[in-house]
Structures are given as C-alpha cells and as structure tokens.
CSV table of C-alpha atoms and ligand atoms in Angstrom, one decimal:
chain,number,residue,atom,x,y,z
A,846,MET,CA,36.5,-0.5,15.4
A,847,ASN,CA,37.8,-4.1,15.3
A,848,ILE,CA,35.2,-6.1,13.4
A,849,PRO,CA,34.5,-9.3,15.4
A,850,VAL,CA,33.1,-11.4,12.6
A,851,GLU,CA,34.4,-12.8,9.3
A,852,LYS,CA,32.7,-13.5,6.1
A,853,ASN,CA,31.8,-17.2,5.5
A,854,LYS,CA,32.2,-18.1,9.1
A,855,ILE,CA,29.4,-19.5,11.4
A,856,TYR,CA,28.6,-17.9,14.8
A,857,GLU,CA,26.0,-18.2,17.5
A,858,MET,CA,23.9,-15.2,18.3
A,859,THR,CA,20.6,-14.1,19.9
A,860,ILE,CA,18.1,-11.9,18.0
A,861,ASP,CA,16.9,-8.8,19.9
A,862,ALA,CA,14.6,-7.0,17.5
A,863,LEU,CA,12.9,-6.9,14.1
A,864,GLY,CA,14.2,-4.4,11.6
A,865,SER,CA,12.1,-2.3,9.2
A,866,ASN,CA,12.1,-5.0,6.6
A,867,GLY,CA,11.1,-7.7,9.0
A,868,GLU,CA,14.6,-9.1,9.4
A,869,GLY,CA,16.0,-10.2,12.7
A,870,ILE,CA,18.6,-7.9,14.3
A,871,GLY,CA,21.2,-9.0,16.9
A,872,ARG,CA,24.7,-8.4,18.0
A,873,ILE,CA,27.9,-10.5,17.9
A,874,ASP,CA,30.3,-8.9,20.4
A,875,GLY,CA,28.6,-5.6,20.0
A,876,PHE,CA,28.6,-5.8,16.1
A,877,THR,CA,25.1,-5.6,14.5
A,878,VAL,CA,24.1,-8.4,12.3
A,879,PHE,CA,20.8,-8.6,10.2
A,880,VAL,CA,19.4,-12.0,9.6
A,881,GLU,CA,16.4,-12.6,7.4
A,882,GLY,CA,13.8,-15.0,8.9
A,883,ALA,CA,15.1,-14.9,12.5
A,884,LEU,CA,12.8,-13.6,15.3
A,885,PRO,CA,13.4,-11.7,18.5
A,886,GLY,CA,14.3,-14.0,21.4
A,887,GLU,CA,15.6,-16.7,19.1
A,888,LYS,CA,19.1,-18.2,19.6
A,889,ILE,CA,20.5,-19.1,16.2
A,890,ARG,CA,23.5,-20.3,14.2
A,891,VAL,CA,24.3,-17.8,11.5
A,892,LEU,CA,26.6,-17.8,8.5
A,893,ILE,CA,28.0,-14.3,7.9
A,894,VAL,CA,27.5,-13.5,4.2
A,895,LYS,CA,28.4,-9.8,4.1
A,896,VAL,CA,30.5,-7.5,6.3
A,897,LYS,CA,30.3,-3.7,6.2
A,898,LYS,CA,32.1,-1.2,8.4
A,899,ASN,CA,29.4,-1.0,11.1
A,900,TYR,CA,27.1,-4.0,10.4
A,901,GLY,CA,26.9,-7.3,8.6
A,902,TYR,CA,24.4,-9.7,7.1
A,903,GLY,CA,23.9,-13.3,8.0
A,904,LYS,CA,22.1,-16.3,6.7
A,905,LEU,CA,20.0,-18.3,9.2
A,906,MET,CA,21.5,-21.8,9.4
A,907,GLU,CA,19.8,-23.3,12.5
A,908,THR,CA,17.4,-22.1,15.1
A,909,LEU,CA,18.7,-23.3,18.5
A,910,GLU,CA,15.9,-21.7,20.6
A,911,VAL,CA,12.6,-21.1,18.8
A,912,SER,CA,10.5,-18.0,19.6
A,913,PRO,CA,7.0,-18.9,20.9
A,914,GLU,CA,5.7,-16.4,18.3
A,915,ARG,CA,7.1,-18.4,15.4
A,916,ARG,CA,4.4,-19.8,13.0
A,917,GLU,CA,4.6,-22.0,10.0
A,918,PRO,CA,3.8,-19.8,6.9
A,919,VAL,CA,0.4,-20.6,5.4
A,920,CYS,CA,1.7,-19.9,1.8
A,921,PRO,CA,4.2,-22.5,0.3
A,922,VAL,CA,6.1,-19.7,-1.5
A,923,ALA,CA,6.2,-17.2,1.5
A,924,LYS,CA,10.0,-17.5,1.8
A,925,GLN,CA,10.7,-16.7,-1.9
A,926,CYS,CA,8.0,-14.2,-2.6
A,927,GLY,CA,8.6,-10.6,-1.8
A,928,GLY,CA,5.0,-9.9,-0.9
A,929,CYS,CA,4.8,-11.1,2.7
A,930,GLN,CA,7.7,-10.6,5.1
A,931,LEU,CA,6.1,-11.7,8.3
A,932,GLN,CA,4.1,-14.9,7.7
A,933,HIS,CA,6.5,-16.7,10.1
A,934,LEU,CA,5.4,-14.5,13.0
A,935,SER,CA,2.1,-14.7,15.0
A,936,TYR,CA,-0.4,-12.0,14.1
A,937,GLU,CA,-0.5,-10.7,17.6
A,938,ALA,CA,3.3,-10.2,17.6
A,939,GLU,CA,3.1,-8.6,14.1
A,940,LEU,CA,0.7,-6.0,15.4
A,941,ALA,CA,2.9,-5.3,18.4
A,942,TYR,CA,5.9,-4.9,16.0
A,943,LYS,CA,3.9,-2.4,13.8
A,944,THR,CA,2.9,-0.4,16.9
A,945,LYS,CA,6.5,-0.2,17.9
A,946,GLU,CA,7.7,0.8,14.5
A,947,VAL,CA,5.4,3.8,14.5
A,948,GLN,CA,6.4,4.7,18.1
A,949,ASP,CA,10.1,4.5,17.1
A,950,ASP,CA,9.6,6.7,14.1
A,951,LEU,CA,7.7,9.2,16.2
A,952,GLU,CA,10.5,9.4,18.8
A,953,ARG,CA,13.6,9.0,16.6
A,954,ILE,CA,12.6,10.9,13.4
A,955,ALA,CA,10.0,13.4,14.7
A,956,GLY,CA,11.7,13.8,18.0
A,957,ILE,CA,8.4,13.6,19.8
A,958,LYS,CA,8.5,12.0,23.2
A,959,GLY,CA,5.6,11.4,25.6
A,960,VAL,CA,2.9,10.6,23.1
A,961,GLU,CA,1.9,7.0,23.4
A,962,VAL,CA,1.0,5.3,20.1
A,963,LYS,CA,-2.2,3.3,20.4
A,964,PRO,CA,-2.0,-0.5,19.7
A,965,ALA,CA,-2.3,-1.2,16.0
A,966,LEU,CA,-5.9,-2.1,15.1
A,967,GLY,CA,-5.8,-5.6,13.4
A,968,MET,CA,-8.1,-7.8,11.5
A,969,ALA,CA,-10.2,-10.6,12.9
A,970,ASP,CA,-9.4,-12.7,9.8
A,971,PRO,CA,-6.1,-11.4,8.3
A,972,TRP,CA,-6.2,-13.5,5.1
A,973,ARG,CA,-7.6,-13.0,1.5
A,974,TYR,CA,-8.2,-9.4,2.4
A,975,ARG,CA,-6.9,-7.5,-0.7
A,976,ASN,CA,-9.3,-6.1,-3.3
A,977,LYS,CA,-6.5,-5.5,-5.9
A,978,ALA,CA,-4.0,-7.9,-7.3
A,979,GLN,CA,-1.1,-7.2,-9.7
A,980,PHE,CA,0.4,-10.3,-11.1
A,981,PRO,CA,3.6,-9.9,-13.3
A,982,VAL,CA,3.7,-12.1,-16.4
A,983,GLY,CA,6.8,-13.5,-18.1
A,984,GLN,CA,8.4,-16.5,-19.6
A,985,GLY,CA,8.7,-19.5,-17.3
A,986,LYS,CA,10.8,-22.7,-17.9
A,987,ASN,CA,8.2,-24.1,-20.3
A,988,ASP,CA,5.1,-22.1,-20.3
A,989,CYS,CA,4.2,-18.6,-19.0
A,990,ALA,CA,5.0,-17.6,-15.5
A,991,ILE,CA,2.4,-15.7,-13.5
A,992,GLY,CA,2.9,-14.8,-9.9
A,993,PHE,CA,4.9,-12.4,-7.8
A,994,TYR,CA,8.3,-10.9,-7.8
A,995,ALA,CA,10.9,-12.6,-5.6
A,996,LYS,CA,12.4,-10.6,-2.8
A,997,ARG,CA,14.6,-7.7,-3.9
A,998,SER,CA,14.3,-8.8,-7.6
A,999,HIS,CA,12.0,-8.9,-10.6
A,1000,ARG,CA,12.3,-12.7,-11.0
A,1001,ILE,CA,8.8,-14.0,-11.2
A,1002,VAL,CA,7.8,-16.6,-8.6
A,1003,ASP,CA,5.3,-18.7,-10.5
A,1004,THR,CA,2.3,-19.5,-8.3
A,1005,ASP,CA,-1.4,-20.1,-8.9
A,1006,ARG,CA,-2.7,-18.5,-5.7
A,1007,CYS,CA,-2.0,-15.9,-3.1
A,1008,PHE,CA,-3.4,-16.1,0.4
A,1009,LEU,CA,-3.7,-12.3,0.6
A,1010,GLN,CA,-5.8,-12.1,-2.5
A,1011,ASN,CA,-9.5,-12.7,-3.0
A,1012,GLU,CA,-10.3,-16.3,-4.1
A,1013,CYS,CA,-11.7,-15.1,-7.4
A,1014,ASN,CA,-8.1,-14.5,-8.5
A,1015,ASP,CA,-7.3,-18.2,-8.4
A,1016,GLU,CA,-9.9,-18.9,-11.2
A,1017,ILE,CA,-9.0,-15.7,-13.2
A,1018,ILE,CA,-5.3,-16.5,-13.2
A,1019,GLY,CA,-6.0,-20.1,-14.2
A,1020,ILE,CA,-8.0,-18.8,-17.2
A,1021,VAL,CA,-5.5,-16.3,-18.3
A,1022,ARG,CA,-2.6,-18.7,-17.9
A,1023,GLN,CA,-4.4,-21.3,-20.1
A,1024,PHE,CA,-5.2,-18.6,-22.7
A,1025,LEU,CA,-1.6,-17.3,-22.9
A,1026,ASN,CA,-0.2,-20.8,-23.3
A,1027,GLU,CA,-2.9,-22.0,-25.8
A,1028,PHE,CA,-2.5,-19.0,-28.1
A,1029,GLN,CA,1.2,-18.7,-27.7
A,1030,ILE,CA,0.9,-15.0,-26.8
A,1031,PRO,CA,4.3,-13.3,-26.5
A,1032,LEU,CA,5.2,-12.7,-22.9
A,1033,TYR,CA,7.0,-9.6,-21.7
A,1034,ASP,CA,10.7,-9.7,-21.1
A,1035,GLU,CA,11.5,-6.7,-18.8
A,1036,GLU,CA,15.2,-6.6,-19.6
A,1037,LYS,CA,14.8,-6.6,-23.3
A,1038,HIS,CA,11.6,-4.6,-23.2
A,1039,LYS,CA,10.1,-7.1,-25.7
A,1040,GLY,CA,7.0,-9.3,-25.7
A,1041,LEU,CA,3.4,-8.3,-25.2
A,1042,VAL,CA,1.6,-9.3,-21.9
A,1043,ARG,CA,3.2,-7.6,-18.9
A,1044,HIS,CA,0.8,-7.8,-16.0
A,1045,ILE,CA,-2.7,-9.0,-15.0
A,1046,LEU,CA,-4.5,-6.7,-12.7
A,1047,THR,CA,-7.7,-7.5,-10.9
A,1048,ARG,CA,-9.9,-5.4,-8.7
A,1049,ILE,CA,-12.9,-6.6,-6.7
A,1050,GLY,CA,-15.6,-4.5,-5.0
A,1051,ARG,CA,-15.9,-6.3,-1.6
A,1052,ASN,CA,-19.4,-5.2,-1.0
A,1053,SER,CA,-20.7,-5.1,-4.6
A,1054,GLY,CA,-18.9,-8.3,-5.7
A,1055,GLU,CA,-18.1,-6.6,-9.0
A,1056,ILE,CA,-14.8,-7.7,-10.6
A,1057,MET,CA,-12.6,-5.9,-13.1
A,1058,VAL,CA,-9.9,-7.8,-15.0
A,1059,CYS,CA,-7.2,-5.7,-16.7
A,1060,ILE,CA,-4.5,-7.1,-19.0
A,1061,VAL,CA,-1.5,-4.8,-19.3
A,1062,VAL,CA,0.2,-5.0,-22.7
A,1063,ASN,CA,3.3,-3.6,-24.3
A,1064,GLY,CA,1.3,-3.0,-27.5
A,1065,LYS,CA,-2.1,-1.8,-28.8
A,1066,LYS,CA,-4.0,-5.1,-29.1
A,1067,LEU,CA,-4.2,-8.5,-27.6
A,1068,PRO,CA,-4.5,-11.2,-30.3
A,1069,ASN,CA,-7.6,-13.5,-29.8
A,1070,SER,CA,-8.8,-11.2,-27.0
A,1071,ASP,CA,-12.4,-12.2,-27.9
A,1072,ARG,CA,-11.6,-15.8,-26.8
A,1073,LEU,CA,-10.2,-14.6,-23.5
A,1074,VAL,CA,-13.3,-12.4,-23.0
A,1075,GLU,CA,-15.6,-15.3,-23.7
A,1076,ARG,CA,-13.9,-17.3,-20.9
A,1077,LEU,CA,-13.4,-14.5,-18.3
A,1078,LYS,CA,-17.0,-13.2,-18.5
A,1079,LYS,CA,-18.3,-16.5,-17.2
A,1080,VAL,CA,-16.5,-16.0,-13.9
A,1081,GLU,CA,-19.0,-15.0,-11.3
A,1082,GLY,CA,-18.8,-11.2,-10.6
A,1083,VAL,CA,-16.7,-10.2,-13.6
A,1084,VAL,CA,-18.4,-7.0,-15.0
A,1085,SER,CA,-15.5,-5.3,-16.7
A,1086,ILE,CA,-12.6,-6.6,-18.9
A,1087,VAL,CA,-10.1,-4.0,-20.0
A,1088,LEU,CA,-6.8,-3.7,-21.8
A,1089,ASN,CA,-4.2,-1.3,-20.5
A,1090,VAL,CA,-1.6,-0.1,-22.9
A,1091,ASN,CA,1.9,0.4,-21.3
A,1092,LYS,CA,4.7,0.6,-23.9
A,1093,GLU,CA,7.2,2.3,-21.6
A,1094,LYS,CA,10.4,0.7,-20.3
A,1095,THR,CA,9.4,1.3,-16.7
A,1096,ASN,CA,8.6,-0.3,-13.4
A,1097,VAL,CA,5.3,1.5,-13.3
A,1098,ILE,CA,2.6,-1.1,-13.9
A,1099,LEU,CA,-0.1,0.8,-15.7
A,1100,GLY,CA,0.1,3.0,-18.8
A,1101,LYS,CA,-2.3,5.9,-19.3
A,1102,LYS,CA,-4.5,4.4,-22.0
A,1103,VAL,CA,-7.3,2.0,-21.1
A,1104,ILE,CA,-9.4,0.1,-23.7
A,1105,THR,CA,-12.6,-1.6,-22.5
A,1106,LEU,CA,-12.8,-5.1,-24.1
A,1107,TRP,CA,-16.1,-6.0,-22.6
A,1108,GLY,CA,-18.6,-4.7,-20.0
A,1109,LYS,CA,-18.3,-1.6,-17.9
A,1110,ASP,CA,-15.4,0.9,-17.8
A,1111,THR,CA,-15.4,1.0,-14.0
A,1112,ILE,CA,-16.5,-1.1,-11.1
A,1113,THR,CA,-18.4,0.1,-8.1
A,1114,ASP,CA,-18.0,-0.7,-4.4
A,1115,SER,CA,-19.3,0.8,-1.1
A,1116,ILE,CA,-17.7,1.6,2.2
A,1117,ASP,CA,-20.0,2.2,5.2
A,1118,GLY,CA,-23.0,2.8,2.9
A,1119,ILE,CA,-21.2,5.3,0.5
A,1120,GLU,CA,-21.0,4.0,-3.1
A,1121,PHE,CA,-17.9,4.5,-5.1
A,1122,GLU,CA,-17.1,4.2,-8.8
A,1123,ILE,CA,-13.5,3.2,-9.4
A,1124,SER,CA,-11.6,3.5,-12.7
A,1125,PRO,CA,-8.6,1.3,-13.4
A,1126,LEU,CA,-6.2,4.2,-13.1
A,1127,SER,CA,-7.6,5.5,-9.8
A,1128,PHE,CA,-6.2,4.8,-6.3
A,1129,TYR,CA,-8.5,2.9,-4.0
A,1130,GLN,CA,-7.4,1.5,-0.6
A,1131,VAL,CA,-6.5,-2.2,-1.0
A,1132,ASN,CA,-8.0,-3.5,2.3
A,1133,PRO,CA,-11.7,-2.6,2.4
A,1134,VAL,CA,-12.4,-4.0,5.9
A,1135,GLN,CA,-9.6,-1.9,7.4
A,1136,THR,CA,-10.4,1.1,5.2
A,1137,GLU,CA,-13.7,1.5,7.0
A,1138,VAL,CA,-11.8,1.3,10.3
A,1139,LEU,CA,-9.2,3.9,9.1
A,1140,TYR,CA,-11.7,6.4,7.7
A,1141,GLY,CA,-14.0,5.9,10.8
A,1142,LYS,CA,-11.0,6.8,13.0
A,1143,ALA,CA,-10.2,9.8,10.9
A,1144,VAL,CA,-13.7,11.1,11.3
A,1145,GLU,CA,-13.8,10.3,15.0
A,1146,LEU,CA,-10.5,12.2,15.6
A,1147,SER,CA,-11.8,15.2,13.8
A,1148,ASP,CA,-14.8,15.4,16.2
A,1149,LEU,CA,-17.0,17.2,13.6
A,1150,LYS,CA,-19.7,19.4,14.8
A,1151,GLY,CA,-21.3,20.2,11.4
A,1152,ASP,CA,-20.0,23.7,10.7
A,1153,GLU,CA,-16.5,22.9,9.5
A,1154,THR,CA,-14.8,23.4,6.2
A,1155,VAL,CA,-12.5,20.5,5.5
A,1156,LEU,CA,-9.7,20.2,2.9
A,1157,ASP,CA,-9.0,16.6,1.8
A,1158,LEU,CA,-5.6,16.7,0.1
A,1159,TYR,CA,-4.4,13.7,-2.0
A,1160,CYS,CA,-8.1,12.7,-2.1
A,1161,GLY,CA,-8.1,9.9,-4.7
A,1162,ILE,CA,-11.6,9.1,-5.8
A,1163,GLY,CA,-13.0,11.3,-2.9
A,1164,THR,CA,-13.5,8.5,-0.4
A,1165,ILE,CA,-12.3,10.4,2.7
A,1166,SER,CA,-14.0,13.5,1.4
A,1167,LEU,CA,-17.4,11.9,1.2
A,1168,PHE,CA,-17.0,10.3,4.7
A,1169,PHE,CA,-16.3,13.8,6.0
A,1170,ALA,CA,-19.0,15.5,3.9
A,1171,ARG,CA,-21.7,13.5,5.8
A,1172,LYS,CA,-20.7,15.4,9.0
A,1173,ALA,CA,-19.0,18.6,8.0
A,1174,LYS,CA,-20.4,21.8,6.3
A,1175,ARG,CA,-18.2,21.7,3.2
A,1176,VAL,CA,-15.3,19.6,1.9
A,1177,PHE,CA,-12.8,20.4,-0.8
A,1178,GLY,CA,-10.7,17.6,-2.3
A,1179,VAL,CA,-7.6,17.9,-4.4
A,1180,GLU,CA,-5.9,15.0,-6.3
A,1181,ILE,CA,-3.4,14.8,-9.1
A,1182,VAL,CA,-4.9,12.0,-11.2
A,1183,PRO,CA,-7.7,13.4,-13.5
A,1184,GLU,CA,-9.5,10.1,-13.8
A,1185,ALA,CA,-9.7,9.9,-10.0
A,1186,ILE,CA,-11.2,13.4,-9.7
A,1187,ALA,CA,-13.8,12.4,-12.4
A,1188,ASP,CA,-14.7,9.4,-10.2
A,1189,ALA,CA,-14.8,11.7,-7.1
A,1190,LYS,CA,-17.3,14.1,-8.8
A,1191,LYS,CA,-19.5,11.2,-10.0
A,1192,ASN,CA,-19.3,9.6,-6.5
A,1193,ALA,CA,-20.5,12.7,-4.8
A,1194,GLU,CA,-23.4,12.9,-7.2
A,1195,ARG,CA,-24.2,9.2,-7.0
A,1196,ASN,CA,-24.5,9.5,-3.2
A,1197,GLY,CA,-26.5,12.7,-3.3
A,1198,ILE,CA,-23.7,14.6,-1.6
A,1199,THR,CA,-23.8,18.3,-2.5
A,1200,ASN,CA,-21.3,19.8,-0.1
A,1201,ALA,CA,-18.1,18.3,-1.6
A,1202,GLU,CA,-16.1,19.9,-4.4
A,1203,PHE,CA,-13.0,18.6,-6.1
A,1204,ALA,CA,-10.1,20.0,-8.1
A,1205,VAL,CA,-7.4,18.3,-10.2
A,1206,GLY,CA,-3.8,19.1,-9.7
A,1207,ALA,CA,-0.8,18.7,-7.5
A,1208,ALA,CA,-1.8,19.7,-4.0
A,1209,GLU,CA,1.4,21.7,-3.6
A,1210,GLU,CA,0.4,23.8,-6.5
A,1211,VAL,CA,-3.4,24.0,-6.2
A,1212,ILE,CA,-3.5,24.9,-2.5
A,1213,PRO,CA,-0.8,27.6,-2.4
A,1214,ARG,CA,-2.5,29.2,-5.5
A,1215,LEU,CA,-5.9,29.1,-3.9
A,1216,TYR,CA,-4.5,30.5,-0.6
A,1217,GLU,CA,-2.7,33.4,-2.4
A,1218,GLU,CA,-5.5,34.2,-4.9
A,1219,GLU,CA,-8.6,33.5,-2.9
A,1220,GLY,CA,-7.5,33.3,0.7
A,1221,ILE,CA,-8.8,29.7,1.1
A,1222,THR,CA,-9.5,28.7,4.7
A,1223,ALA,CA,-10.2,25.5,6.5
A,1224,ASP,CA,-11.0,24.3,10.0
A,1225,ILE,CA,-9.6,20.8,9.4
A,1226,VAL,CA,-7.0,19.7,6.8
A,1227,VAL,CA,-6.8,16.0,6.0
A,1228,VAL,CA,-3.7,14.8,4.2
A,1229,ASP,CA,-3.3,11.2,2.9
A,1230,PRO,CA,-0.2,11.4,0.7
A,1231,PRO,CA,1.7,8.6,-1.2
A,1232,ARG,CA,4.7,7.0,0.4
A,1233,LYS,CA,7.0,9.9,-0.2
A,1234,GLY,CA,4.9,12.1,2.1
A,1235,CYS,CA,3.8,15.7,1.8
A,1236,ASP,CA,5.5,18.3,-0.4
A,1237,GLU,CA,7.3,20.9,1.8
A,1238,LYS,CA,5.5,23.7,0.0
A,1239,LEU,CA,2.2,22.2,0.8
A,1240,LEU,CA,3.1,21.9,4.5
A,1241,GLU,CA,4.1,25.5,4.6
A,1242,THR,CA,0.8,26.6,3.1
A,1243,ILE,CA,-1.1,24.4,5.5
A,1244,LEU,CA,0.7,26.3,8.3
A,1245,GLN,CA,-0.3,29.6,6.8
A,1246,ILE,CA,-4.0,28.4,6.4
A,1247,SER,CA,-3.6,27.5,10.1
A,1248,PRO,CA,-6.5,25.0,10.6
A,1249,GLU,CA,-7.6,24.1,14.1
A,1250,LYS,CA,-6.8,20.4,13.4
A,1251,ILE,CA,-4.8,18.4,10.9
A,1252,VAL,CA,-5.6,14.7,10.4
A,1253,TYR,CA,-2.5,13.1,8.8
A,1254,VAL,CA,-3.2,9.6,7.3
A,1255,SER,CA,0.0,7.9,6.1
A,1256,CYS,CA,1.1,4.6,4.6
A,1257,ASN,CA,4.7,5.4,5.4
A,1258,PRO,CA,5.4,6.2,9.1
A,1259,ALA,CA,9.0,7.4,8.2
A,1260,THR,CA,7.9,10.2,5.9
A,1261,TRP,CA,4.9,10.9,8.2
A,1262,ALA,CA,7.4,11.4,11.1
A,1263,ARG,CA,9.6,13.7,8.9
A,1264,ASP,CA,6.6,15.9,8.1
A,1265,LEU,CA,5.5,16.0,11.7
A,1266,VAL,CA,8.7,17.9,12.5
A,1267,VAL,CA,7.6,20.7,10.2
A,1268,LEU,CA,4.1,20.8,11.6
A,1269,LYS,CA,5.4,20.6,15.2
A,1270,GLU,CA,7.7,23.6,14.6
A,1271,GLY,CA,4.8,25.4,12.9
A,1272,GLY,CA,2.8,25.3,16.1
A,1273,TYR,CA,1.0,21.9,16.1
A,1274,GLU,CA,0.9,19.3,18.8
A,1275,VAL,CA,0.4,15.5,18.2
A,1276,LYS,CA,-2.7,14.5,20.1
A,1277,GLU,CA,-3.3,10.9,19.0
A,1278,VAL,CA,-1.6,8.3,16.9
A,1279,GLN,CA,-3.5,5.2,15.8
A,1280,PRO,CA,-1.8,2.6,13.5
A,1281,VAL,CA,-4.3,0.6,11.5
A,1282,ASP,CA,-3.2,-2.7,9.9
A,1283,GLN,CA,-4.1,-2.4,6.3
A,1284,PHE,CA,-1.4,-4.9,5.1
A,1285,PRO,CA,-1.4,-8.0,7.4
A,1286,HIS,CA,1.7,-10.3,6.9
A,1287,SER,CA,3.7,-7.5,5.3
A,1288,VAL,CA,5.9,-5.0,7.1
A,1289,HIS,CA,3.8,-2.1,5.8
A,1290,VAL,CA,1.7,-0.1,8.3
A,1291,GLU,CA,-0.9,2.6,8.0
A,1292,VAL,CA,-1.3,5.3,10.6
A,1293,VAL,CA,-3.9,8.0,11.3
A,1294,SER,CA,-3.0,10.8,13.6
A,1295,LEU,CA,-4.5,14.0,15.0
A,1296,LEU,CA,-2.6,17.3,15.3
A,1297,GLN,CA,-4.1,20.2,17.1
A,1298,LYS,CA,-3.1,23.9,16.9
A,1299,ARG,CA,-1.2,24.9,20.1
A,1300,ASP,CA,-2.6,27.9,22.0
A,1301,MET,CA,-0.1,30.7,21.3
B,2324,LIG,C1,-2.4,7.1,-0.4
B,2324,LIG,S1,-3.5,7.7,-1.8
B,2324,LIG,C2,-4.8,8.3,-0.9
B,2324,LIG,C3,-6.1,8.5,-1.6
B,2324,LIG,C4,-7.4,8.6,-0.8
B,2324,LIG,N1,-7.2,9.6,0.3
B,2324,LIG,C5,-7.9,7.3,-0.4
B,2324,LIG,O1,-7.9,7.0,0.8
B,2324,LIG,O2,-8.3,6.5,-1.2
B,2324,LIG,C6,-2.6,9.1,-2.3
B,2324,LIG,C7,-3.2,9.8,-3.5
B,2324,LIG,O3,-2.4,11.0,-3.7
B,2324,LIG,C8,-2.4,11.2,-5.1
B,2324,LIG,N2,-1.3,12.1,-5.4
B,2324,LIG,C9,0.0,11.8,-5.6
B,2324,LIG,N3,0.8,12.9,-5.6
B,2324,LIG,C10,-0.1,13.9,-5.5
B,2324,LIG,C11,0.1,15.4,-5.5
B,2324,LIG,N4,1.3,15.9,-5.6
B,2324,LIG,N5,-1.0,16.1,-5.3
B,2324,LIG,C12,-2.2,15.6,-5.2
B,2324,LIG,N6,-2.4,14.2,-5.2
B,2324,LIG,C13,-1.4,13.4,-5.3
B,2324,LIG,C14,-2.3,9.8,-5.7
B,2324,LIG,O4,-2.8,9.8,-7.1
B,2324,LIG,C15,-3.3,9.0,-4.8
B,2324,LIG,O5,-4.6,9.1,-5.3
C-alpha cells in the first residue's frame, strides 16, 4: 500500500473513535493514525511522528473543531501522569466508551454476536474514590520526588496530590516527604538498584476509616523510623505503620517481608455489612463504592436459592465468597497468596460465617486435583482472575465440573473474551454482561458476566 503520510509533516484529520489506551483514532486517506489527547468527532491538525507499515502516530497540534464531550482535566498533571487517560473526556462519554470496549471484545475476540452489553454502571461522584495508593519515590531535582510514573515510563512526576486518592494521602505524603528530606534518607534509583526508599503505599478502609501506611524499602531498616512513626500516628485514622522489605530488582512493588513499626498488622473495612481484615500483601478491590455494586451484581446474576455449592476461584481475602455464603449452602474459595487465605479464614470467623472454606494454592492446580481425587462438584463457579485471565487447565476442569452457572468477573475484558471462547465451545451461553466502572478516568474497566449451561 502506498503510505499517504510522511513523518514530520502536518495534516488535517477527523477523529472517529477512541482506542484501547484512550488515544484518538482517525484516518488520513484511509491510513490509520493514532493521536493521544484527541477525541471522536474532533477535527484536528496533526504532526506525524512515527510511520509504520499499516498505521502511524501523530501529535495533536491544534483542535480545529472541539468535541462537546471535551472537559478541562481537574488534575494539573493529568497530561504527564500515566494514571488517568480520560480526564479530558466527560464522564458520561467515558462510560459509553467503556461499554463499547466490552461490546467490541465480546464480538471481535469471543466471536459472540447478539448479546447486548448493559451500559456501564458509573459513580455518582467519580473522584477521590481509591482506597489504595502506591507512590513511587526517587531523587528529584533538589529533594525527593514522590508522585506517579509518567506515561509509558518510570520517570516520577512529582506531585503532592492525586484526585483519585483519598484526601488523607495529601497529609501523609507531605509528612513522609518532609521526613525523607530532613533526615537525608537515600532514595531508590531503579536503574542502578541503589538507595533505600522505593514506594509509599497507603490503604484506607472506607467504612472503618482505618489507615495503613507502608514504606517499601530496599533494605532491612529505615533510619530514624521512630521519628516518622511519631509524626504519622498523629494523622487521624492511621492505625498501622509498616515497613515492607523489597530488595529485588523488579517492577513488583511489594516484597514478601512485612515488619510492623507501630500499631496493628492489618486494617479492617466492611462492604455491605461484612467486615474484612486486610493484610498489606492481600488483594482488595480499590474502589469500595463500586465493589459493593460489582459483588451485588454477581450475587444477583447467580439468583441463589439457598441450596447451592459455590466455588469462588481467585478469591483474595474471601470477599466474594462471604457475599455468596450469606445466600448459598456452601462456598469454597481458592487463592494463591497465603496471607490472603489467612485473612479469608479470619474474615469468615469474624462475621460468624460457618459455610465458607478456603484453600491456598494455584486454582489451576487445586481444582483439577480436587476434581480427580474427590470428585468436587459445584452449582455455581465464580472466577475473578488477575489481568492475564484464567489458566486453560482451570477452564477445562470447570467444564468437567459442569456447573449450572459460571459468573466471570474480570478486570481485563480482552482476556475475559478470550476465555469465553473456551467456555462457549464447552457448552455455555453468555446470558448477561454488565460492565462496572471501578476505575473512573482511566481506560480500565471491570465486567461481571453470567454464563449458563446450554441444554444439550
Ligand atoms: C482480581 S483479584 C480478585 C480477588 C477477589 N475475588 C476480590 O474481589 O477481592 C485476583 C486474585 O487472584 C489471585 N491469584 C493470582 N493467580 C492465581 C492463581 N493462579 N490461582 C489462584 N489465585 C490466584 C491474586 O492473588 C488475587 O488475589
């Protein structure tokens, strides 16, 4: 094909759609060009910066016709920071985009037509919603830099607040920043794998108000940590201050060892009246308001009558398990992180729930083994895997177990759609698909779906 654009030249074009990273997509004489920051319906002037065989990338130079959905970002560093990709879009249009993304994946990847994805359920107030913050720490121009990674890089954008995080972080980050500068604590350099303080992680229980502050260090100790503790424990809600030891040269934020510097080892929170204890190493959904919506929808889709056995695979600290246990006969949860399973067991006990059991291990190993050795059965299987989706061996075993219903919860519609292909070929029909916006202003979308065994 004759490529109709040249690098370093300026063209006019119209944007037709948003891509999976929130970038505008349009065509110049039939040739696809991706333009960050441009919105559908906009007419723009674009500088071509990269040309590939079948597509190119452009830099937005001027917006000639502005989309009515364009908004001024609330955050002053929204353009640089890699956290939010859609602050320049109205929230209504963002929800419509997310619904369409799920519909496209369902049709293109799973090859399922004729199932209409329900409109994404959004938040009434889509700001300051996160209960977990992970701020990278490094050397700034003069003092320490604490903030977020810039788009597609690990350069730290130094900032003192994030509009997705709880307000308590503004004060906590201020205190840690002051401490690191005052005591000249060595700051981590990712490239050289040198320096001490790597990340600051906070978690807040939305309903309990309890806050955990975790300092991630490339070492065993934090010098003058008693001074930091003195200051942090005065922040309203702080009940736990911990050190996490991560000496690996890795992108993974947390290491395996946690040392409590002050207060409790865990924090508690509740969702819809169920209390949860959460360790620093355990997964816990980051948007508590929408988690209640998500779990409520998963229970609703299951239409429990009270006599069901439910498998909750990739169960974390047993949150979905305990939601289901209130309405089912028995729930069995499986999760790979031992600390999370320890939390799950305590959580069942704490809430007086006696019909939920848990096992540690990879779901793709535990479930096939229990199926072969004990002939494990289930009426409903719930899966909520990490972004990479379900292991194939697990999907095969689920098909052998042959539950009446499968509830698939996913934070990555692309791998969800890939797994649906296997379940569809194995005799399941997609009955309902409901996106839930767990991550406003980012391109990420969560989906909960119901699959029913087809009558053979
Ligand atoms: C998206 S989270 C869902 C957790 C839980 N359902 C919730 O809503 O809080 C995925 C969970 O799967 C766990 N996990 C990852 N790989 C796993 C595997 N192979 N087998 C079992 N659990 C796994 C992670 O540790 C994490 O807790």
